[in-house]
């Protein structure tokens, strides 16, 4: 039976629901840190998912979480249309932790007042714990915390007790006298708060009574059972892109249904250098799978001709990808299911997880670029996992390390790294330069230290001199980041001599490039990909 993507069951969610009697939910008030909170909770071996900020208390009661976390957000709670939670959730008896805006929302709902801070705090602050409480068990009396706020709680009702303060924020942490409600003005989820993990663990274990029994191994077993039940005797098609996510999906589904899996590689002309050949070799030898290769470079170049807007690129690539799949799938008997490597960050950044106040950062073709009349039922077993969890799952499934630790590659391929118009000559230039970047990083032993590295061809030309002649050629940017979860990332401090070798080789060996620059932006505010 066919269905649209909107109606497709979420295999990953079914598995998580089955394996977890206990869970914590994060109410998303628009913070880009919401997903990081969820990731930090999972690090404590407690399953966590993100829901809308205005989810009803009745619905929360049905979910029956062990704890509720209110995320930060960009709004001011005293504004007329500021996002608020259902005040009924505070009467559920479920422990609640408000973080930054979440603290302000909780305090206001329970009788406090919030106003603009006299001294805004952005960055590290020294926090003093002034009242002993299990929330701060094992935390130094004076500790560094990460602040990011222009508003703060001015006054609290007599029902609240201050727990911690900074020099400019007298209510840096509070608790309710009778309800299991806690507030932190700082962000415990970021690495810049050294005791943040301990504080979150104290909330989960001491206040919520979580046992910390969630394991990826349990998820894999139940996901495999769920896939078997959903698929039955039908056939699943999995798209291979050369990336980690599709490889792990293929391994998971292969484990579940064996030779009922057919893999399709759409050679769209947007892959890295020699990528198609490597994928064919790996999945023919390692998986011994039914592999179909679709040569479609001309088709993709035609639909991208003249297109420069990033979201439109993604939409067209997603639609054409499905068309190619449809053409090839028609040759495969019983192909009713399409497996994709959609991850939780993809869902969050596309605005598809909570439909709340968080901004849509970019449209992932795995999430929002598929047509409504998709002729497959979707299987997205990694939809609730973060990137590091996917890698660990791949290791658990027995994938070789050179596949699991391959740097991520976006579904739309080099089209979103070729800024401006996508043409074959520009793609070839980018492909050659990108291969040099990765080769030099590999030679320097940096590939495992750097989470993701790649080249970006800019729609900018610059003046140069090569030999005695003036040139007016392309600018190439290098992007390299270090991160644990891909939700936040710092630019990688590649040694100057390595950057120098990359620049020299690119300019000397890649025709059409006369300038190389290095991207030193962190995420946030920048994303990892440029488009």
Coordinates of C-alpha atoms in Angstrom, one line a residue:
X1 CA 0.0 0.0 0.0
X2 CA 1.3 3.4 -1.0
X3 CA 1.1 6.6 1.1
X4 CA 2.4 10.1 1.1
X5 CA 5.4 11.1 3.3
X6 CA 3.0 12.9 5.6
X7 CA 1.2 9.7 6.4
X8 CA 4.2 7.5 6.6
X9 CA 4.9 5.8 10.0
X10 CA 8.1 6.7 11.7
X11 CA 10.0 3.4 12.3
X12 CA 12.5 5.2 14.6
X13 CA 9.8 6.7 16.7
X14 CA 8.0 3.3 17.1
X15 CA 11.3 1.8 18.3
X16 CA 12.0 4.6 20.7
X17 CA 8.5 4.4 22.1
X18 CA 8.8 0.6 22.6
X19 CA 12.1 0.7 24.3
X20 CA 11.5 3.6 26.6
X21 CA 9.1 3.5 29.5
X22 CA 10.7 6.7 30.7
X23 CA 11.4 9.8 28.6
X24 CA 11.9 13.5 29.0
X25 CA 10.4 16.1 26.6
X26 CA 11.8 19.5 25.7
X27 CA 9.2 22.3 25.0
X28 CA 10.7 24.3 22.2
X29 CA 10.3 28.1 22.6
X30 CA 12.4 28.8 19.5
X31 CA 15.9 28.2 20.8
X32 CA 18.5 26.7 18.5
X33 CA 19.8 25.1 21.6
X34 CA 16.6 23.0 22.1
X35 CA 18.1 20.1 20.1
X36 CA 21.3 20.4 22.1
X37 CA 19.3 20.1 25.3
X38 CA 17.8 16.9 24.0
X39 CA 21.3 15.6 23.0
X40 CA 22.7 16.3 26.5
X41 CA 19.8 14.5 28.1
X42 CA 20.4 11.4 25.8
X43 CA 24.0 11.5 27.0
X44 CA 22.7 10.6 30.4
X45 CA 21.0 7.6 28.8
X46 CA 17.6 9.0 29.1
X47 CA 15.5 9.2 25.9
X48 CA 14.5 12.8 25.1
X49 CA 12.4 14.3 22.3
X50 CA 11.3 17.9 21.3
X51 CA 7.7 19.0 21.2
X52 CA 5.8 22.2 20.6
X53 CA 6.0 24.8 23.3
X54 CA 2.2 25.1 23.4
X55 CA 1.5 21.4 23.7
X56 CA -1.5 20.9 26.0
X57 CA -1.2 19.6 29.5
X58 CA -3.7 16.8 28.5
X59 CA -1.4 15.7 25.7
X60 CA 1.6 15.8 28.1
X61 CA -0.3 13.6 30.5
X62 CA -0.9 11.1 27.7
X63 CA 2.9 11.0 26.9
X64 CA 3.6 10.7 30.6
X65 CA 7.2 12.0 30.6
X66 CA 9.4 11.7 33.6
X67 CA 10.5 15.3 33.2
X68 CA 9.7 18.4 31.2
X69 CA 12.3 21.0 30.1
X70 CA 11.4 24.4 28.9
X71 CA 13.9 25.6 26.4
X72 CA 15.3 29.1 25.8
X73 CA 14.0 31.4 23.1
X74 CA 14.5 34.7 21.4
X75 CA 11.3 36.4 22.6
X76 CA 10.5 38.5 25.7
X77 CA 7.8 36.9 27.9
X78 CA 6.2 40.3 28.6
X79 CA 5.5 40.9 24.9
X80 CA 1.9 40.5 23.8
X81 CA 2.4 37.6 21.5
X82 CA 5.3 35.9 23.3
X83 CA 5.1 32.1 23.2
X84 CA 3.8 30.6 26.4
X85 CA 3.2 27.1 27.7
X86 CA 0.0 25.6 29.0
X87 CA 0.0 26.6 32.7
X88 CA -1.7 23.3 33.4
X89 CA 1.5 21.4 32.9
X90 CA 2.8 22.7 36.3
X91 CA -0.1 20.9 38.0
X92 CA 0.8 17.5 36.5
X93 CA 3.3 16.7 39.3
X94 CA 6.0 16.2 36.7
X95 CA 9.4 17.9 37.4
X96 CA 9.9 20.9 35.2
X97 CA 13.2 22.6 34.5
X98 CA 13.1 26.0 32.8
X99 CA 16.2 27.2 31.0
X100 CA 16.7 30.9 30.2
X101 CA 13.5 32.0 28.5
X102 CA 12.0 28.7 29.9
X103 CA 12.8 29.9 33.4
X104 CA 11.2 33.2 32.7
X105 CA 8.1 31.6 31.3
X106 CA 7.7 29.3 34.3
X107 CA 8.3 32.1 36.9
X108 CA 5.8 34.4 35.1
X109 CA 3.2 31.6 34.9
X110 CA 3.6 31.0 38.7
X111 CA 3.4 34.6 39.9
X112 CA 6.8 36.1 39.1
X113 CA 7.7 39.2 37.1
X114 CA 10.1 39.4 34.2
X115 CA 11.7 42.6 32.8
X116 CA 14.6 43.9 30.8
X117 CA 17.9 43.3 32.6
X118 CA 19.9 46.4 33.7
X119 CA 23.1 44.6 32.6
X120 CA 22.6 42.1 29.8
X121 CA 24.8 39.0 30.0
X122 CA 26.2 37.3 27.0
X123 CA 29.1 34.8 27.5
X124 CA 30.7 33.4 30.6
X125 CA 29.7 34.5 34.1
X126 CA 30.7 33.4 37.5
X127 CA 27.8 31.8 39.4
X128 CA 27.5 31.4 43.2
X129 CA 25.3 28.6 44.6
X130 CA 23.7 30.2 47.7
X131 CA 21.4 27.4 48.9
X132 CA 22.3 23.7 49.1
X133 CA 20.0 21.6 46.9
X134 CA 20.2 18.3 45.1
X135 CA 20.0 20.1 41.7
X136 CA 23.6 21.3 42.5
X137 CA 24.9 18.2 44.0
X138 CA 28.6 17.8 43.2
X139 CA 28.7 21.3 41.7
X140 CA 31.3 23.7 43.0
X141 CA 29.9 26.5 45.1
X142 CA 31.4 29.0 42.6
X143 CA 31.3 27.9 39.0
X144 CA 31.4 29.3 35.5
X145 CA 28.1 29.4 33.5
X146 CA 27.1 30.5 30.1
X147 CA 24.7 33.4 29.9
X148 CA 22.8 34.6 26.9
X149 CA 19.9 36.9 27.9
X150 CA 18.7 40.5 27.8
X151 CA 15.7 39.8 30.1
X152 CA 15.6 38.2 33.5
X153 CA 13.2 37.4 36.4
X154 CA 12.9 40.6 38.5
X155 CA 10.8 39.3 41.3
X156 CA 9.5 35.9 42.3
X157 CA 6.5 35.0 44.4
X158 CA 6.9 33.8 47.9
X159 CA 6.5 30.3 46.5
X160 CA 10.0 30.4 45.0
X161 CA 13.4 30.1 46.7
X162 CA 16.6 31.5 45.1
X163 CA 19.3 28.9 44.7
X164 CA 22.1 30.7 42.8
X165 CA 23.2 34.2 41.7
X166 CA 25.7 36.1 39.5
X167 CA 27.0 39.6 40.1
X168 CA 24.3 41.0 37.8
X169 CA 21.6 38.3 38.1
X170 CA 20.4 37.7 41.6
X171 CA 18.0 35.0 40.5
X172 CA 20.3 32.8 38.4
X173 CA 18.6 29.7 39.7
X174 CA 15.4 29.1 41.6
X175 CA 13.1 26.4 42.8
X176 CA 9.4 26.3 43.8
X177 CA 8.7 25.5 47.5
X178 CA 5.9 23.0 46.8
X179 CA 5.9 22.1 43.1
X180 CA 8.8 20.3 41.4
X181 CA 9.6 23.3 39.3
X182 CA 13.1 24.6 38.8
X183 CA 14.6 27.5 36.8
X184 CA 18.1 28.3 35.5
X185 CA 18.8 31.6 33.8
X186 CA 22.1 30.2 32.4
X187 CA 22.5 27.4 29.8
X188 CA 23.6 24.1 31.3
X189 CA 23.5 22.4 27.9
X190 CA 26.5 24.2 26.4
X191 CA 30.0 23.1 26.9
X192 CA 30.9 26.6 28.2
X193 CA 29.0 25.7 31.4
X194 CA 31.5 23.1 32.8
X195 CA 29.1 21.8 35.5
X196 CA 26.1 21.8 33.1
X197 CA 26.1 18.1 32.5
X198 CA 26.2 17.4 36.2
X199 CA 23.3 19.8 36.8
X200 CA 21.2 18.2 34.1
X201 CA 22.1 14.7 35.5
X202 CA 20.9 15.9 38.9
X203 CA 17.6 17.0 37.5
X204 CA 17.1 13.8 35.6
X205 CA 18.2 11.4 38.3
X206 CA 17.4 13.2 41.6
X207 CA 14.3 15.1 40.6
X208 CA 12.8 13.1 37.8
X209 CA 13.8 9.7 39.1
X210 CA 15.2 8.5 35.8
X211 CA 17.2 5.3 35.8
X212 CA 19.4 6.1 32.7
X213 CA 18.7 2.8 31.0
X214 CA 18.3 3.9 27.4
X215 CA 20.8 2.3 25.0
X216 CA 21.3 2.5 21.2
X217 CA 21.6 -1.3 21.1
X218 CA 18.0 -1.6 22.4
X219 CA 16.9 0.9 19.7
X220 CA 18.6 -1.1 16.9
X221 CA 16.9 -4.4 17.9
X222 CA 13.5 -2.8 18.1
X223 CA 13.9 -0.8 14.9
X224 CA 14.8 -4.0 13.1
X225 CA 11.7 -5.7 14.4
X226 CA 9.6 -2.7 13.5
X227 CA 11.0 -2.7 10.0
X228 CA 10.2 -6.3 9.5
X229 CA 6.6 -5.9 10.7
X230 CA 6.1 -2.8 8.5
X231 CA 7.6 -4.2 5.3
X232 CA 6.4 -7.8 5.5
X233 CA 7.3 -9.6 2.3
X234 CA 7.6 -6.4 0.2
X235 CA 10.9 -4.8 -1.0
X236 CA 12.6 -1.7 0.3
X237 CA 14.6 0.7 -1.8
X238 CA 17.4 2.6 -0.2
X239 CA 19.1 5.5 -1.9
X240 CA 22.9 5.6 -1.6
X241 CA 24.7 8.9 -1.7
X242 CA 28.2 7.9 -0.4
X243 CA 27.4 9.5 3.0
X244 CA 27.4 7.9 6.4
X245 CA 23.6 8.2 7.0
X246 CA 22.6 6.2 3.9
X247 CA 25.2 3.6 4.7
X248 CA 23.9 3.1 8.2
X249 CA 20.3 3.0 7.0
X250 CA 21.3 0.3 4.4
X251 CA 23.1 -1.7 7.1
X252 CA 20.1 -1.5 9.5
X253 CA 17.5 -2.5 6.8
X254 CA 19.8 -5.2 5.4
X255 CA 20.0 -6.6 9.0
X256 CA 16.2 -6.6 9.1
X257 CA 15.1 -8.0 5.8
X258 CA 18.2 -9.2 4.0
X259 CA 17.8 -9.7 0.2
X260 CA 14.5 -7.8 0.3
X261 CA 16.6 -4.6 0.1
X262 CA 17.5 -3.0 -3.2
X263 CA 19.9 0.0 -3.2
X264 CA 19.8 2.6 -5.9
X265 CA 22.6 5.0 -6.5
X266 CA 21.5 8.0 -8.6
X267 CA 24.7 9.2 -10.2
X268 CA 23.5 12.8 -10.4
X269 CA 26.9 14.4 -11.3
X270 CA 26.8 16.2 -7.9
X271 CA 29.0 13.7 -6.0
X272 CA 32.5 14.1 -4.8
X273 CA 35.5 12.9 -7.0
X274 CA 35.3 9.1 -7.6
X275 CA 32.4 8.9 -5.2
X276 CA 30.1 6.8 -7.4
X277 CA 32.9 4.3 -8.1
X278 CA 33.7 4.0 -4.3
X279 CA 30.0 3.5 -3.4
X280 CA 29.6 0.8 -6.1
X281 CA 32.6 -1.0 -4.8
X282 CA 31.7 -0.8 -1.1
X283 CA 28.1 -1.9 -1.4
X284 CA 28.8 -4.6 -3.9
X285 CA 31.6 -6.1 -1.8
X286 CA 30.6 -5.3 1.8
X287 CA 26.8 -5.6 1.6
X288 CA 26.5 -7.8 -1.4
X289 CA 23.3 -6.0 -2.1
X290 CA 21.0 -5.6 -5.1
X291 CA 22.6 -2.4 -6.4
X292 CA 21.1 -0.3 -9.2
X293 CA 23.1 2.6 -10.6
X294 CA 21.2 5.4 -12.5
X295 CA 23.3 7.7 -14.7
X296 CA 21.5 11.0 -14.4
X297 CA 24.1 13.8 -14.6
X298 CA 22.6 15.5 -17.6
X299 CA 19.1 15.4 -16.1
X300 CA 20.2 17.1 -12.9
X301 CA 22.3 19.7 -14.7
X302 CA 19.3 20.6 -16.9
X303 CA 16.9 21.2 -14.0
X304 CA 19.5 23.2 -12.1
X305 CA 20.4 25.4 -15.1
X306 CA 20.1 29.1 -14.2
X307 CA 19.0 28.3 -10.6
X308 CA 20.9 30.2 -7.8
X309 CA 18.4 30.2 -4.9
X310 CA 19.5 27.6 -2.4
X311 CA 16.0 26.3 -1.3
X312 CA 14.9 26.0 -5.0
X313 CA 18.1 24.0 -5.7
X314 CA 17.1 21.6 -2.9
X315 CA 13.5 21.3 -4.0
X316 CA 14.4 20.6 -7.6
X317 CA 17.1 18.1 -6.6
X318 CA 14.7 16.3 -4.2
X319 CA 11.9 16.1 -6.9
X320 CA 14.3 14.9 -9.6
X321 CA 15.8 12.4 -7.2
X322 CA 12.4 10.9 -6.6
X323 CA 11.6 10.9 -10.4
X324 CA 14.8 9.0 -11.0
X325 CA 13.9 6.6 -8.2
X326 CA 10.5 6.1 -9.6
X327 CA 11.8 5.3 -13.1
X328 CA 14.3 2.7 -11.6
X329 CA 11.9 1.4 -9.0
X330 CA 9.4 0.5 -11.7
X331 CA 11.8 -2.1 -12.8
X332 CA 12.0 -3.7 -9.3
X333 CA 9.1 -5.9 -8.5
X334 CA 7.4 -5.3 -5.1
X335 CA 9.2 -2.0 -4.4
X336 CA 6.7 -0.3 -2.1
X337 CA 9.0 1.3 0.5
X338 CA 11.7 4.1 0.3
X339 CA 14.3 4.3 3.1
X340 CA 16.1 7.6 3.8
X341 CA 18.8 8.7 6.1
X342 CA 16.9 11.6 7.6
X343 CA 18.4 12.6 11.0
X344 CA 16.9 14.5 14.0
X345 CA 19.0 17.6 13.2
X346 CA 17.5 17.5 9.6
X347 CA 14.0 17.4 11.0
X348 CA 14.7 20.2 13.5
X349 CA 16.4 22.5 11.1
X350 CA 13.7 22.0 8.5
X351 CA 11.1 23.1 11.1
X352 CA 9.3 19.7 10.7
X353 CA 9.7 18.4 14.3
X354 CA 7.7 20.8 16.4
X355 CA 6.1 23.2 14.0
X356 CA 6.8 25.8 16.7
X357 CA 8.5 29.2 16.9
X358 CA 11.9 28.0 15.8
X359 CA 13.1 29.3 12.5
X360 CA 13.5 27.0 9.5
X361 CA 17.2 27.1 8.9
X362 CA 17.3 25.2 5.6
X363 CA 15.1 22.8 3.7
X364 CA 16.6 19.3 3.8
X365 CA 15.6 17.3 0.7
X366 CA 15.1 14.3 3.0
X367 CA 12.5 16.2 4.9
X368 CA 10.7 18.9 3.1
X369 CA 11.7 18.6 -0.6
X370 CA 9.7 15.5 -1.4
X371 CA 6.5 15.7 -3.5
X372 CA 3.1 15.2 -2.0
X373 CA 2.3 12.4 -4.4
X374 CA 5.4 10.3 -3.5
X375 CA 4.8 6.8 -4.7
X376 CA 6.5 5.1 -1.8
X377 CA 5.9 4.6 1.8
X378 CA 8.8 6.2 3.7
X379 CA 11.0 4.4 6.2
X380 CA 13.2 6.8 8.1
X381 CA 14.7 4.7 10.9
X382 CA 17.3 7.3 11.9
X383 CA 14.8 10.2 12.2
X384 CA 15.2 10.5 15.9
X385 CA 19.0 10.1 16.1
X386 CA 21.8 12.7 16.2
X387 CA 24.9 12.2 14.0
X388 CA 27.2 10.8 16.7
X389 CA 24.5 8.3 17.6
X390 CA 24.3 7.3 14.0
X391 CA 28.0 6.6 13.9
X392 CA 27.8 4.5 17.0
X393 CA 24.9 2.6 15.6
X394 CA 26.9 2.0 12.5
X395 CA 29.8 0.5 14.6
X396 CA 27.2 -1.6 16.5
X397 CA 25.9 -2.9 13.2
X398 CA 29.4 -4.0 12.1
X399 CA 30.1 -1.4 9.5
X400 CA 33.8 -0.8 8.8
X401 CA 35.3 2.4 10.3
X402 CA 36.2 4.0 7.0
X403 CA 32.5 4.1 6.1
X404 CA 31.3 5.1 9.6
X405 CA 33.8 7.9 10.0
X406 CA 33.5 9.3 6.5
X407 CA 32.8 13.0 6.7
X408 CA 29.1 13.9 6.2
X409 CA 27.9 14.8 2.7
X410 CA 24.6 16.6 2.0
X411 CA 21.8 15.0 0.1
X412 CA 21.9 17.7 -2.6
X413 CA 25.6 17.1 -3.0
X414 CA 28.0 19.6 -4.4
X415 CA 25.1 21.7 -5.7
X416 CA 24.8 23.4 -2.3
X417 CA 28.6 23.8 -2.2
X418 CA 28.7 25.4 -5.6
X419 CA 27.2 28.8 -4.7
X420 CA 25.4 30.5 -7.5
X421 CA 24.6 28.7 -10.8
X422 CA 25.5 25.0 -11.0
X423 CA 27.2 24.0 -14.2
X424 CA 29.4 21.1 -15.1
X425 CA 32.6 23.2 -15.4
X426 CA 32.0 24.8 -12.0
X427 CA 31.3 21.4 -10.5
X428 CA 34.4 19.9 -12.0
X429 CA 36.5 22.8 -10.5
X430 CA 34.9 22.3 -7.1
X431 CA 35.4 18.5 -7.3
X432 CA 39.1 18.7 -7.9
X433 CA 39.6 21.3 -5.2
X434 CA 37.6 19.4 -2.7
X435 CA 39.6 16.2 -3.4
X436 CA 42.8 18.2 -2.7
X437 CA 41.4 19.5 0.6
X438 CA 40.5 16.1 1.9
X439 CA 43.8 14.5 0.6
X440 CA 45.9 17.0 2.5
X441 CA 43.9 16.7 5.7
X442 CA 44.2 12.9 5.5
X443 CA 47.9 13.2 4.9
X444 CA 48.2 15.4 8.0
X445 CA 46.3 12.9 10.1
X446 CA 43.5 15.4 10.8
X447 CA 40.5 13.6 9.3
X448 CA 39.3 12.0 12.6
X449 CA 39.9 15.2 14.6
X450 CA 37.9 17.3 12.1
X451 CA 34.2 16.3 12.0
X452 CA 33.5 17.7 8.6
X453 CA 35.6 19.4 6.0
X454 CA 35.0 20.5 2.4
X455 CA 35.5 23.1 -0.3
X456 CA 32.9 25.7 -1.4
X457 CA 33.1 27.4 -4.8
X458 CA 32.0 31.0 -4.4
X459 CA 30.2 33.1 -7.0
X460 CA 32.9 35.6 -6.7
X461 CA 35.9 36.3 -8.9
X462 CA 39.1 38.1 -7.8
X463 CA 42.1 39.6 -9.5
X464 CA 45.3 37.7 -9.3
X465 CA 48.7 37.3 -11.0
X466 CA 49.9 34.0 -12.3
X467 CA 53.3 34.1 -14.1
X468 CA 53.4 37.6 -15.5
X469 CA 49.7 37.6 -16.5
X470 CA 46.7 39.1 -14.8
X471 CA 44.0 36.7 -13.9
X472 CA 40.4 37.1 -12.9
X473 CA 39.3 33.8 -11.5
X474 CA 37.2 32.0 -8.9
X475 CA 37.5 32.2 -5.1
X476 CA 37.4 28.9 -3.2
X477 CA 36.5 28.7 0.5
X478 CA 37.5 25.9 2.8
X479 CA 35.2 24.9 5.6
X480 CA 36.3 22.6 8.5
X481 CA 34.5 22.2 11.8
X482 CA 34.9 20.3 15.1
X483 CA 31.8 19.1 16.8
X484 CA 30.3 16.2 18.8
X485 CA 26.7 16.4 17.6
X486 CA 26.6 18.8 14.6
X487 CA 24.1 21.0 16.4
X488 CA 26.8 23.3 17.5
X489 CA 30.3 23.5 16.0
X490 CA 33.5 25.4 16.2
X491 CA 35.8 26.1 13.2
X492 CA 38.8 23.8 13.2
X493 CA 42.2 25.3 13.9
X494 CA 44.0 23.7 11.1
X495 CA 47.8 24.3 11.3
X496 CA 48.9 27.1 9.0
X497 CA 51.3 24.9 7.1
X498 CA 48.5 22.5 6.2
X499 CA 46.3 25.4 5.0
X500 CA 49.3 26.7 3.1
X501 CA 49.8 23.4 1.3
X502 CA 46.1 23.2 0.4
X503 CA 46.1 26.7 -1.0
X504 CA 49.2 26.1 -3.0
X505 CA 48.0 22.9 -4.5
X506 CA 44.5 24.2 -5.3
X507 CA 45.8 27.3 -7.0
X508 CA 48.5 25.4 -8.9
X509 CA 46.5 22.3 -9.9
X510 CA 42.9 23.5 -10.3
X511 CA 42.4 25.7 -13.3
X512 CA 40.1 28.6 -12.7
X513 CA 40.9 29.2 -9.0
X514 CA 43.3 32.0 -8.0
X515 CA 42.4 32.7 -4.4
X516 CA 41.7 30.4 -1.3
X517 CA 40.0 31.6 1.9
X518 CA 39.3 29.9 5.2
X519 CA 35.9 30.0 6.9
X520 CA 36.3 30.8 10.7
X521 CA 32.6 30.9 11.6
X522 CA 31.1 28.8 14.3
X523 CA 27.6 27.2 14.5
X524 CA 25.6 29.1 15.6
X525 CA 25.4 31.8 14.2
X526 CA 26.5 30.2 10.9
X527 CA 25.5 26.8 9.7
X528 CA 28.0 24.2 8.7
X529 CA 27.0 24.1 5.0
X530 CA 26.9 27.5 3.2
X531 CA 23.6 26.8 1.5

